Short mmCIF file of C-alpha atoms in Angstrom, two decimals:
data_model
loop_
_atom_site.label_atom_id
_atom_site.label_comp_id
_atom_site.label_asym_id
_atom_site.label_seq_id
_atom_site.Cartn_x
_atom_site.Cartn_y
_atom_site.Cartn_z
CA UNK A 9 0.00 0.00 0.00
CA UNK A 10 1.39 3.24 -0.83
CA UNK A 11 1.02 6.53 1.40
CA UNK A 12 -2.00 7.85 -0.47
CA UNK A 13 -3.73 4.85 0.19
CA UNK A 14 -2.97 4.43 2.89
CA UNK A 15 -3.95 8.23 3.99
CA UNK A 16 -7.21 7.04 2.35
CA UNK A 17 -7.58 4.20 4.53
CA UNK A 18 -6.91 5.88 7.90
CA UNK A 19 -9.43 9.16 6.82
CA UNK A 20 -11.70 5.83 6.06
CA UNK A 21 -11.22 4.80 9.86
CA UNK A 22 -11.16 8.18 11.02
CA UNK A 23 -15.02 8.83 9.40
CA UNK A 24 -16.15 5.50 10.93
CA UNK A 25 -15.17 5.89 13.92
CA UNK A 26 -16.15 9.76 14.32
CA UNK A 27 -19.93 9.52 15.32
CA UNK A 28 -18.93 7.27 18.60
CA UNK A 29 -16.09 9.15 19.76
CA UNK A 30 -17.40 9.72 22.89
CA UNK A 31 -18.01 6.21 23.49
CA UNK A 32 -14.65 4.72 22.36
CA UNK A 33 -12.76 7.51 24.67
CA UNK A 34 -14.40 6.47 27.59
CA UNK A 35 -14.19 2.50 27.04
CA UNK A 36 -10.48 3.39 26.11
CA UNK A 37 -10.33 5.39 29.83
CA UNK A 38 -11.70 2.54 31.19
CA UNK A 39 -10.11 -0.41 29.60
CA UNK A 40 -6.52 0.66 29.29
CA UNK A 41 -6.38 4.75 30.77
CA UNK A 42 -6.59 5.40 26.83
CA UNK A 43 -2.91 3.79 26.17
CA UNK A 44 -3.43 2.51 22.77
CA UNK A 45 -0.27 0.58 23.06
CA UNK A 46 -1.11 -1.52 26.16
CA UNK A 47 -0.32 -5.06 26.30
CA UNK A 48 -0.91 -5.92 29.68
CA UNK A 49 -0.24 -10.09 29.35
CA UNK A 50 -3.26 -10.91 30.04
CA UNK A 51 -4.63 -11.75 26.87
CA UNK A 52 -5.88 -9.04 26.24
CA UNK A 53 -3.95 -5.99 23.86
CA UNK A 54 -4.80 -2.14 22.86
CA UNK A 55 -6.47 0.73 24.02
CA UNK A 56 -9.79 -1.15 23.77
CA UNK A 57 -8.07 -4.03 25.45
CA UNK A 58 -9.21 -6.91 22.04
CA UNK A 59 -8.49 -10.19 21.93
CA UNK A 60 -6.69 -11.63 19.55
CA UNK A 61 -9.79 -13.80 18.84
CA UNK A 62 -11.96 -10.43 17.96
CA UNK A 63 -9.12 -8.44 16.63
CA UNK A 64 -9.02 -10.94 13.90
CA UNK A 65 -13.17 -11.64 13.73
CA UNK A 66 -13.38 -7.97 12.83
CA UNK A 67 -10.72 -7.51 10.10
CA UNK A 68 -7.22 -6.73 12.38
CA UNK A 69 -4.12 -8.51 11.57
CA UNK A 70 -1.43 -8.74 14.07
CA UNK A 71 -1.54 -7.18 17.56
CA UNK A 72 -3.87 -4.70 18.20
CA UNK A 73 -1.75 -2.88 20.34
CA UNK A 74 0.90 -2.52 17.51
CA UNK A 75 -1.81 -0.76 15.27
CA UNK A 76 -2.70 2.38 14.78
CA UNK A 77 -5.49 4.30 17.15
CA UNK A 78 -7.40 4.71 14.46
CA UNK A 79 -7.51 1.82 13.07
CA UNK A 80 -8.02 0.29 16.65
CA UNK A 81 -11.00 2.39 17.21
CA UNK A 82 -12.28 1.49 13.94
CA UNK A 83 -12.42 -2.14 14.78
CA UNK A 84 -13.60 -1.68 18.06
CA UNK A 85 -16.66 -0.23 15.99
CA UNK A 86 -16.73 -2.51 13.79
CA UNK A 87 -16.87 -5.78 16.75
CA UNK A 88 -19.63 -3.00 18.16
CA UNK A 89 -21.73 -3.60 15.50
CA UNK A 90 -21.33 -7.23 15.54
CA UNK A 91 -21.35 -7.81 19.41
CA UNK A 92 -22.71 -5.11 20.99
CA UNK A 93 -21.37 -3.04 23.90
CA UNK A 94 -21.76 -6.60 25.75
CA UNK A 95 -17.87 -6.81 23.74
CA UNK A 96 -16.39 -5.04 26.56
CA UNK A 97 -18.71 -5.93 29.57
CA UNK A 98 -17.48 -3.95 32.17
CA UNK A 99 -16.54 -0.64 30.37
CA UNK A 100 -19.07 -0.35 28.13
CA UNK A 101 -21.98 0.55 31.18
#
């Protein structure tokens, strides 16, 4: 992928993600004090805290916490759509 696709790609992400901004910053908060690049060793990896289980369901390759934050966010959309909030149990309240 070259840079202007992928600039593409991330506004792409970026657009997605935009109308649940408010929600994603405070499951971030929640999950992982908004560090995109946590990997706690637990099993779980990112700001959004996936596993590697629903990274991959919803499109991610590799470790979440290794990608971007927006792409991150945009998956955690993406698994929001297919899961529901009930995704991140705790956080999502």
């Amino acid at each position: 992928m070259d840079h202007a696709e992928h600039a593409q790609t991330v506004r792409r992400w970026r657009a997605v993600a935009r109308p649940y901004r408010a929600w994603l910053d405070r499951v971030a908060w929640c999950e992982s004090r908004g560090d995109y690049s946590a990997n706690t060793h637990n099993g779980f990896y990112g700001g959004l805290q996936f596993t590697l289980s629903s990274w991959a369901y919803v499109g991610g390759y590799g470790f979440p916490h290794l990608a971007s934050r927006a792409e991150q966010r945009y998956r955690a959309v993406r698994l929001l759509h297919v899961q529901g909030p009930g995704a991140w149990p705790v956080c999502s309240r």
